Amino acid sequence: MKTIQTDVLVCGGGCAGIAAALSSARNGVKTLLIERAGFSGGIITTVGLPYFDGLIDKPSGRFVVKGIPLELLQKLGVAKEGAKHIDDLRPDLITKYWGSVWIPNIEEFKLLSDELILKHSDHLTVLYHSMACDVEEKEGRITAVIIANKDGLTRVEARQVIDCTGDGDIAHWAGCPTIKSTPLMPLTMHFRIGNVVPVKETKDAAKKALIAAHKEGRLPNFYGPGLIFAFAKDECYVHATRVPADATDAADFTRAEIQGRKDAWTIFNEWKTKVPGFENSYYIMSGPYIGVRDTRRIVGLNVLTLEDLQKTTPHDDAIATGCWFLDIHPPEVTLDKPFTGSGFQPKPYDISYRTLVPQKVSNLLVAGRCHSASSEASASSRVTATAMALGEAAGTAAALATKSKTEVGILNGVNVREALTQKNAGPFTDA
Ligand SMILES: Cc1cc2nc3c(=O)[nH]c(=O)nc-3n(C[C@H](O)[C@H](O)[C@H](O)COP(=O)(O)OP(=O)(O)OC[C@H]3O[C@@H](n4cnc5c(N)ncnc54)[C@H](O)[C@@H]3O)c2cc1C
């Protein structure tokens, strides 16, 4: 089998992975990013979701995440230079009610990621259409990650590995303890409908059409109405499908993808035939992948808990700040709001470096939605801007460990925090 050697291997080029790869390379170590899709961006580009949630502390409007996520927003023309507050963002791309900001075009995000990766080609290489599919582990170290792509199988030998697969694939295959929530949050196929002329009755009628389709057995599950006009006034971006499944089970994941696609078309057809404003509409596209909210999370050296969010537990080794509300999507129908439970809104809270450090393997970090957090806490820490901040911290840590000839599992998170602070990244928990 062919072998590639690198200092740092980042598996998964999603929200966490793109930030991890850039920060590792910018810190001067040889970095390889592998991604199963033909582009980076994860949820943003593989599912089509434009939101950068977790950036803004809703009550105060101030940013609790800066670094690479903010740089991306600046490069996409969403945030001003030196932006610190929701008022420094493009006003047509924010919702103050949610403390939310979105990018105007997800295709542009693919292009920007490519440009940034290529700009750092002295230290950073990307392999798209490449899937991590196994690991070799010896005496508590990952000695190689096996990747599959058009070259066949390749062994990648890396000094440090960062698992940004969202599903904790690498950690799981390496034998690190992981957990799953019960029940898992459902999957959602996002899709877009063009040439919609919304009128006063549109939202209500759309909701009623979904309720009827569900009652009459055409739509097994949904959240409704789930329609948003984020990209253009006549283009409807739909969040309404809801498919309970375990995306770490290949057969169940396939079933969910097929069901999500079918449900998206059912919703489109119901609206086109029954809802004012949709008469001349057309189905633009879905996905290209169904969106996965919730699968494995590592049980790391520290576990972020609901109590940590309620008490805003301080950590010397904080490497990021979370602030999103408890956004728990149930695997059943909900109307008007997508989440259930209190929707508790935490004050900005510290996230410890040790939530990225799995048990049992010393040269692995896990960043993004599969970092170490309880079900409730992860409903807040899983969002995109927070995931990017975790990725940036992991990339910085992997570079520090490589340069100091140690391993990420041994590194002191306080040093990672200091390195992030020097780059105007890391935790911004205190105002
Ligand atoms: C339907 C849906 C709606 C959401 N809505 C919002 C929202 O409105 N706002 C918000 O902020 N957050 C939202 N989230 C949550 C948020 O998007 C994710 O939690 C966030 O993307 C986590 O980032 P990540 O990097 O961990 O995972 P991802 O962004 O999903 O990235 C994981 C990447 O790893 C790749 N990958 C997976 N396995 C492998 C492998 N074995 N080998 C190689 N590559 C692999 C994937 O292709 C993907 O690119 C939503 C999530 C879903 C599913």
Coordinates of C-alpha atoms and ligand atoms in Angstrom, one line a residue:
M1 CA 0.0 0.0 0.0
K2 CA 1.3 3.5 -0.8
T3 CA 2.3 5.6 2.2
I4 CA 2.2 9.4 2.7
Q5 CA 4.0 11.1 5.6
T6 CA 2.9 14.4 7.1
D7 CA 3.2 16.2 10.4
V8 CA -0.5 16.8 10.9
L9 CA -3.4 14.9 9.2
V10 CA -6.9 16.5 9.4
C11 CA -9.7 14.1 8.6
G12 CA -12.8 15.9 7.4
G13 CA -12.8 19.4 5.8
G14 CA -16.0 20.7 7.3
C15 CA -16.4 23.6 9.7
A16 CA -13.9 22.4 12.2
G17 CA -11.6 20.7 9.6
I18 CA -11.1 23.7 7.4
A19 CA -10.1 25.9 10.4
A20 CA -7.9 23.1 11.8
A21 CA -6.0 22.6 8.5
L22 CA -5.5 26.4 8.0
S23 CA -4.3 27.0 11.6
S24 CA -2.0 24.0 11.5
A25 CA -0.4 25.1 8.2
R26 CA -0.2 28.7 9.3
N27 CA 1.7 27.6 12.3
G28 CA 4.3 26.2 10.0
V29 CA 3.9 22.4 10.0
K30 CA 3.3 20.1 7.1
T31 CA -0.5 19.4 7.0
L32 CA -2.7 17.1 4.9
L33 CA -6.4 17.7 4.8
I34 CA -8.6 14.9 3.5
E35 CA -12.3 15.3 2.7
R36 CA -14.9 12.8 1.4
A37 CA -16.6 15.5 -0.8
G38 CA -15.1 17.3 -3.7
F39 CA -15.0 20.6 -1.7
S40 CA -14.5 21.8 1.8
G41 CA -17.1 23.4 4.1
G42 CA -19.0 20.5 5.7
I43 CA -22.5 21.4 6.6
I44 CA -22.2 24.8 4.8
T45 CA -21.4 23.2 1.4
T46 CA -22.4 19.5 1.7
V47 CA -25.8 20.4 3.1
G48 CA -26.3 24.0 2.0
L49 CA -26.6 25.7 5.4
P50 CA -25.4 29.3 5.4
Y51 CA -25.4 30.1 9.1
F52 CA -22.5 31.0 11.3
D53 CA -24.2 30.5 14.7
G54 CA -22.3 30.7 18.0
L55 CA -20.5 33.8 16.8
I56 CA -22.7 36.3 18.6
D57 CA -23.7 36.5 22.3
K58 CA -27.4 37.2 21.7
P59 CA -28.1 39.5 24.7
S60 CA -25.1 41.8 24.2
G61 CA -24.6 41.4 20.5
R62 CA -20.8 41.0 21.0
F63 CA -18.7 38.3 19.3
V64 CA -17.4 35.4 21.4
V65 CA -15.6 33.9 18.4
K66 CA -13.0 35.7 16.3
G67 CA -10.0 34.1 14.5
I68 CA -10.6 32.1 11.3
P69 CA -14.4 32.1 11.4
L70 CA -14.4 35.9 11.6
E71 CA -11.8 36.1 8.9
L72 CA -14.0 34.0 6.6
L73 CA -17.0 36.3 7.2
Q74 CA -14.7 39.3 6.5
K75 CA -13.5 37.7 3.2
L76 CA -17.1 37.0 2.2
G77 CA -18.0 40.6 2.8
V78 CA -20.3 39.9 5.7
A79 CA -18.2 41.4 8.5
K80 CA -16.3 44.7 8.5
E81 CA -12.6 44.8 9.3
G82 CA -12.2 44.9 13.1
A83 CA -15.8 43.7 13.6
K84 CA -16.6 42.9 17.2
H85 CA -20.4 43.2 17.4
I86 CA -23.5 42.3 15.5
D87 CA -23.8 45.9 14.4
D88 CA -20.5 45.4 12.5
L89 CA -22.2 42.8 10.2
R90 CA -24.1 43.3 7.0
P91 CA -27.6 44.2 8.3
D92 CA -29.4 42.2 5.6
L93 CA -27.6 39.0 6.7
I94 CA -28.5 39.0 10.4
T95 CA -31.4 38.0 12.6
K96 CA -31.2 39.8 15.9
Y97 CA -33.9 37.6 17.4
W98 CA -31.7 34.5 17.1
G99 CA -28.3 36.3 17.3
S100 CA -27.6 34.8 14.0
V101 CA -25.6 35.7 10.8
W102 CA -25.5 34.0 7.5
I103 CA -23.4 34.1 4.3
P104 CA -25.1 35.2 1.1
N105 CA -23.8 32.4 -1.1
I106 CA -22.6 28.9 -0.2
E107 CA -20.9 28.2 -3.6
E108 CA -18.6 31.2 -2.8
F109 CA -17.6 29.4 0.4
K110 CA -16.3 26.5 -1.7
L111 CA -14.2 28.9 -3.7
L112 CA -12.9 30.8 -0.7
S113 CA -11.9 27.5 1.0
D114 CA -10.0 26.4 -2.1
E115 CA -8.3 29.8 -2.4
L116 CA -7.1 29.7 1.3
I117 CA -5.9 26.1 1.0
L118 CA -4.0 26.9 -2.2
K119 CA -2.6 30.1 -0.6
H120 CA -0.9 27.9 2.1
S121 CA 0.3 25.2 -0.3
D122 CA 3.8 25.5 1.1
H123 CA 2.5 23.7 4.2
L124 CA -1.0 22.5 3.3
T125 CA -2.2 19.8 0.8
V126 CA -5.7 18.8 0.3
L127 CA -7.1 15.5 -1.0
Y128 CA -10.8 15.8 -1.9
H129 CA -12.8 12.7 -2.8
S130 CA -10.9 10.9 0.0
M131 CA -12.4 9.1 2.8
A132 CA -10.7 8.0 6.0
C133 CA -11.7 4.4 6.5
D134 CA -9.5 2.8 9.1
V135 CA -6.6 3.4 11.5
E136 CA -3.5 1.5 12.6
E137 CA -3.0 1.9 16.3
K138 CA 0.0 0.8 18.5
E139 CA 0.6 1.3 22.2
G140 CA -1.8 4.3 22.4
R141 CA -0.7 6.1 19.3
I142 CA -2.3 6.2 15.8
T143 CA 0.6 5.0 13.5
A144 CA -1.4 5.4 10.3
V145 CA -4.8 6.4 9.0
I146 CA -6.0 4.5 6.0
I147 CA -7.7 6.6 3.3
A148 CA -9.6 5.5 0.3
N149 CA -9.8 7.4 -3.0
K150 CA -9.2 7.0 -6.7
D151 CA -5.6 5.9 -5.9
G152 CA -7.0 3.0 -4.0
L153 CA -6.0 2.6 -0.3
T154 CA -3.2 4.8 1.1
R155 CA -1.6 4.8 4.5
V156 CA -1.1 8.3 6.0
E157 CA 1.5 8.4 8.7
A158 CA 1.1 11.6 10.7
R159 CA 2.7 12.7 13.9
Q160 CA -0.7 14.2 15.0
V161 CA -4.1 13.4 13.8
I162 CA -7.2 15.7 14.1
D163 CA -10.6 14.0 13.7
C164 CA -13.0 16.5 12.2
T165 CA -15.3 13.9 10.7
G166 CA -18.3 15.1 12.8
D167 CA -18.9 11.5 13.7
G168 CA -15.7 10.8 15.6
D169 CA -14.8 8.1 13.0
I170 CA -11.1 8.1 13.7
A171 CA -11.5 8.2 17.5
H172 CA -14.0 5.3 17.3
W173 CA -11.8 3.2 15.0
A174 CA -8.8 3.9 17.3
G175 CA -10.7 2.5 20.3
C176 CA -11.3 5.8 22.2
P177 CA -14.5 5.8 24.3
T178 CA -17.4 7.6 22.6
I179 CA -21.1 8.1 23.4
K180 CA -24.3 8.8 21.5
S181 CA -27.4 10.7 22.7
T182 CA -30.7 8.9 23.2
P183 CA -32.6 9.6 21.1
L184 CA -30.3 11.0 18.4
M185 CA -31.4 14.3 16.8
P186 CA -32.9 13.7 13.4
L187 CA -31.3 14.3 10.0
T188 CA -32.5 17.0 7.7
M189 CA -32.4 17.3 3.9
H190 CA -32.2 21.0 3.1
F191 CA -33.5 22.1 -0.3
R192 CA -34.2 25.2 -2.3
I193 CA -37.2 26.3 -4.3
G194 CA -37.0 29.1 -6.9
N195 CA -39.5 31.6 -8.3
V196 CA -41.6 31.8 -5.2
V197 CA -43.8 35.0 -4.8
P198 CA -44.5 35.0 -1.1
V199 CA -47.8 36.6 0.0
K200 CA -49.3 37.1 3.5
E201 CA -50.9 33.7 3.5
T202 CA -47.8 31.7 2.3
K203 CA -46.3 30.7 5.7
D204 CA -49.6 29.6 7.3
A205 CA -50.7 27.7 4.2
A206 CA -47.3 26.0 3.9
K207 CA -47.6 24.8 7.5
K208 CA -51.2 23.6 7.0
A209 CA -50.1 21.7 3.8
L210 CA -47.4 19.9 5.8
I211 CA -49.8 19.0 8.6
A212 CA -52.3 17.6 6.1
A213 CA -49.6 15.6 4.2
H214 CA -48.5 14.1 7.5
K215 CA -52.0 13.2 8.6
E216 CA -52.8 11.7 5.3
G217 CA -49.6 9.5 5.3
R218 CA -47.6 11.2 2.6
L219 CA -45.0 12.9 4.9
P220 CA -43.8 10.7 7.8
N221 CA -42.1 13.5 9.8
F222 CA -41.4 17.2 9.5
Y223 CA -40.8 20.5 11.2
G224 CA -43.0 23.2 9.9
P225 CA -43.2 25.3 8.1
G226 CA -39.4 25.5 8.0
L227 CA -39.2 27.9 5.1
I228 CA -36.7 30.7 5.0
F229 CA -35.9 33.4 2.4
A230 CA -32.2 33.7 3.2
F231 CA -30.6 33.8 -0.3
A232 CA -33.1 35.9 -2.3
K233 CA -36.6 37.3 -2.0
D234 CA -38.0 34.8 -4.5
E235 CA -36.0 31.8 -3.3
C236 CA -37.2 29.6 -0.5
Y237 CA -34.7 27.7 1.5
V238 CA -36.4 24.8 3.3
H239 CA -35.5 23.2 6.6
A240 CA -38.6 21.1 7.0
T241 CA -37.6 17.5 6.5
R242 CA -36.8 15.4 9.5
V243 CA -35.5 11.8 9.3
P244 CA -34.7 9.9 12.5
A245 CA -31.6 7.7 11.8
D246 CA -28.1 6.8 13.0
A247 CA -25.7 8.2 10.4
T248 CA -22.8 6.0 11.6
D249 CA -24.7 2.9 10.4
A250 CA -24.1 2.7 6.6
A251 CA -27.4 1.1 5.8
D252 CA -29.5 3.5 8.0
F253 CA -27.6 6.5 6.6
T254 CA -28.5 5.4 3.1
R255 CA -32.1 4.9 4.1
A256 CA -32.2 8.4 5.6
E257 CA -30.7 10.0 2.4
I258 CA -33.4 8.3 0.3
Q259 CA -36.2 9.2 2.7
G260 CA -35.0 12.8 3.0
R261 CA -34.9 13.2 -0.8
K262 CA -38.4 11.8 -1.1
D263 CA -39.8 14.0 1.7
A264 CA -38.2 17.1 0.1
W265 CA -40.0 16.4 -3.1
T266 CA -43.3 15.6 -1.3
I267 CA -43.1 19.0 0.4
F268 CA -42.3 20.8 -2.8
N269 CA -45.2 19.1 -4.6
E270 CA -47.6 19.8 -1.7
W271 CA -46.7 23.5 -1.7
K272 CA -46.7 23.9 -5.5
T273 CA -50.2 22.6 -5.8
K274 CA -51.7 24.0 -2.6
V275 CA -49.8 27.1 -1.3
P276 CA -50.3 30.7 -2.6
G277 CA -47.0 32.0 -3.9
F278 CA -45.7 28.6 -5.1
E279 CA -47.7 28.3 -8.3
N280 CA -44.8 28.9 -10.7
S281 CA -42.1 27.7 -8.4
Y282 CA -39.4 25.1 -9.4
Y283 CA -37.2 22.7 -7.4
I284 CA -33.6 24.1 -7.5
M285 CA -31.6 21.5 -5.6
S286 CA -31.1 19.6 -2.4
G287 CA -28.1 18.8 -0.3
P288 CA -26.0 17.5 -2.0
Y289 CA -25.9 15.4 1.3
I290 CA -28.5 15.0 4.0
G291 CA -27.5 16.9 7.1
V292 CA -26.4 15.0 10.2
R293 CA -26.8 16.7 13.5
D294 CA -25.9 14.1 16.0
T295 CA -23.9 10.9 16.2
R296 CA -20.8 9.9 18.2
R297 CA -19.0 12.2 20.6
I298 CA -15.8 11.3 22.4
V299 CA -15.7 11.0 26.1
G300 CA -12.6 13.1 26.5
L301 CA -10.4 14.2 29.4
N302 CA -13.0 16.8 30.2
V303 CA -16.7 16.6 29.3
L304 CA -18.6 19.8 28.8
T305 CA -21.9 19.5 30.7
L306 CA -25.1 21.4 31.1
E307 CA -23.9 22.5 34.5
D308 CA -20.8 24.0 33.0
L309 CA -23.1 26.1 30.7
Q310 CA -25.4 27.1 33.6
K311 CA -22.5 28.0 35.9
T312 CA -20.2 29.2 33.2
T313 CA -17.4 27.1 34.7
P314 CA -14.0 28.8 34.1
H315 CA -11.1 26.8 32.6
D316 CA -7.4 27.9 32.6
D317 CA -7.1 25.8 29.4
A318 CA -10.2 27.4 27.6
I319 CA -9.5 27.4 23.9
A320 CA -12.9 28.6 22.7
T321 CA -16.2 30.2 23.9
G322 CA -19.7 28.8 23.3
C323 CA -22.9 30.8 23.5
W324 CA -25.7 29.2 21.5
F325 CA -28.9 28.2 23.1
L326 CA -29.8 24.5 23.8
D327 CA -30.9 23.7 20.2
I328 CA -32.3 20.2 20.6
H329 CA -34.2 18.9 17.6
P330 CA -36.5 16.0 18.5
P331 CA -37.0 13.1 16.1
E332 CA -40.7 13.9 15.8
V333 CA -43.0 16.6 14.4
T334 CA -42.7 20.1 15.8
L335 CA -44.5 23.2 14.6
D336 CA -43.3 26.8 14.4
K337 CA -40.0 26.2 16.4
P338 CA -37.6 23.5 15.5
F339 CA -36.4 22.7 19.0
T340 CA -37.9 21.3 22.1
G341 CA -37.1 21.8 25.8
S342 CA -36.3 25.0 27.5
G343 CA -34.1 26.4 24.8
F344 CA -31.9 27.6 27.7
Q345 CA -29.7 30.5 26.7
P346 CA -26.3 30.3 28.4
K347 CA -24.0 33.2 29.1
P348 CA -20.8 32.9 27.1
Y349 CA -19.0 29.9 28.5
D350 CA -15.4 28.4 28.4
I351 CA -14.7 25.3 26.4
S352 CA -11.7 23.4 27.8
Y353 CA -8.9 22.1 25.5
R354 CA -9.4 18.7 27.2
T355 CA -12.8 18.4 25.5
L356 CA -10.8 17.9 22.3
V357 CA -8.5 15.2 23.9
P358 CA -9.8 11.6 23.7
Q359 CA -8.9 8.9 26.2
K360 CA -6.4 6.2 25.2
V361 CA -4.7 7.7 22.2
S362 CA -2.0 10.4 22.7
N363 CA -1.6 11.8 19.2
L364 CA -5.3 12.5 18.4
L365 CA -7.5 15.5 18.8
V366 CA -11.3 15.5 18.0
A367 CA -12.8 18.9 17.0
G368 CA -16.3 20.0 15.9
R369 CA -19.6 18.5 16.9
C370 CA -18.0 15.2 18.1
H371 CA -15.9 16.9 20.8
S372 CA -16.5 15.8 24.4
A373 CA -19.8 17.1 25.6
S374 CA -22.9 15.8 27.2
S375 CA -26.1 15.6 25.0
E376 CA -27.5 18.9 26.3
A377 CA -24.2 20.8 26.2
S378 CA -23.4 19.6 22.7
A379 CA -26.8 21.0 21.6
S380 CA -25.1 24.3 22.1
S381 CA -21.5 23.7 21.3
R382 CA -22.2 21.8 18.0
V383 CA -23.0 25.0 16.0
T384 CA -20.9 26.1 13.1
A385 CA -18.8 29.1 14.4
T386 CA -18.1 27.2 17.6
A387 CA -17.1 24.1 15.7
M388 CA -14.7 26.3 13.6
A389 CA -13.2 27.8 16.8
L390 CA -12.6 24.3 18.2
G391 CA -11.0 23.3 14.9
E392 CA -8.7 26.3 14.9
A393 CA -7.6 25.4 18.4
A394 CA -7.0 21.8 17.4
G395 CA -4.9 22.9 14.4
T396 CA -2.8 25.3 16.6
A397 CA -2.3 22.6 19.2
A398 CA -1.2 20.0 16.6
A399 CA 1.4 22.4 15.3
L400 CA 2.6 23.3 18.8
A401 CA 2.9 19.6 19.6
T402 CA 4.8 18.8 16.4
K403 CA 7.2 21.7 16.8
S404 CA 7.9 20.9 20.5
K405 CA 8.3 17.1 19.7
T406 CA 5.5 16.1 22.0
E407 CA 1.9 14.9 21.4
V408 CA -1.4 16.7 21.5
G409 CA -2.6 14.5 24.3
I410 CA 0.3 15.5 26.5
L411 CA 0.3 19.2 25.6
N412 CA -0.8 21.7 28.2
G413 CA -4.0 23.5 26.9
V414 CA -2.9 26.7 28.6
N415 CA -0.1 26.9 26.0
V416 CA -2.6 26.4 23.2
R417 CA -4.8 29.2 24.7
E418 CA -1.7 31.6 24.7
A419 CA -0.9 30.7 21.1
L420 CA -4.5 31.4 20.0
T421 CA -4.6 34.7 22.0
Q422 CA -1.6 35.9 20.0
K423 CA -3.6 35.5 16.8
N424 CA -6.8 37.2 18.2
A425 CA -8.5 33.8 18.5
G426 CA -9.4 31.5 21.4
P427 CA -11.8 32.2 24.2
F428 CA -13.7 35.5 24.5
T429 CA -15.8 34.4 27.3
D430 CA -15.5 37.6 29.4
A431 CA -16.7 40.8 27.9
Ligands
LIG1 C1 -29.7 19.9 9.1 C2 -28.8 20.7 10.0 C3 -29.1 22.0 10.3 C4 -28.2 22.7 11.1 N1 -28.5 24.1 11.4 C5 -27.6 24.8 12.0 C6 -27.7 26.2 12.0 O1 -28.7 26.8 11.6 N2 -26.7 26.9 12.5 C7 -25.6 26.4 13.0 O2 -24.6 27.1 13.4 N3 -25.4 25.0 13.0 C8 -26.4 24.3 12.5 N4 -26.2 22.9 12.4 C9 -25.1 22.3 13.2 C10 -23.8 22.4 12.6 O3 -23.9 22.6 11.2 C11 -22.8 21.3 12.8 O4 -22.9 20.8 14.1 C12 -21.4 21.7 12.4 O5 -21.3 21.7 11.0 C13 -20.3 20.9 13.0 O6 -19.1 21.1 12.3 P1 -18.2 19.8 12.1 O7 -17.0 20.3 11.4 O8 -18.1 19.0 13.3 O9 -19.0 18.9 11.0 P2 -19.3 19.1 9.5 O10 -19.4 20.6 9.2 O11 -20.4 18.3 9.2 O12 -18.0 18.6 8.8 C14 -17.6 17.2 8.8 C15 -16.8 16.9 7.5 O13 -16.2 15.7 7.5 C16 -16.4 15.0 6.3 N5 -16.3 13.6 6.6 C17 -17.1 12.8 7.4 N6 -16.6 11.6 7.6 C18 -15.4 11.5 6.9 C19 -14.4 10.5 6.7 N7 -14.5 9.4 7.3 N8 -13.4 10.8 5.9 C20 -13.3 12.1 5.3 N9 -14.1 13.1 5.5 C21 -15.2 12.8 6.2 C22 -17.7 15.4 5.8 O14 -17.9 15.3 4.4 C23 -17.8 16.9 6.3 O15 -17.2 17.8 5.3 C24 -27.1 22.1 11.7 C25 -26.8 20.8 11.4 C26 -27.7 20.1 10.6 C27 -27.3 18.7 10.2

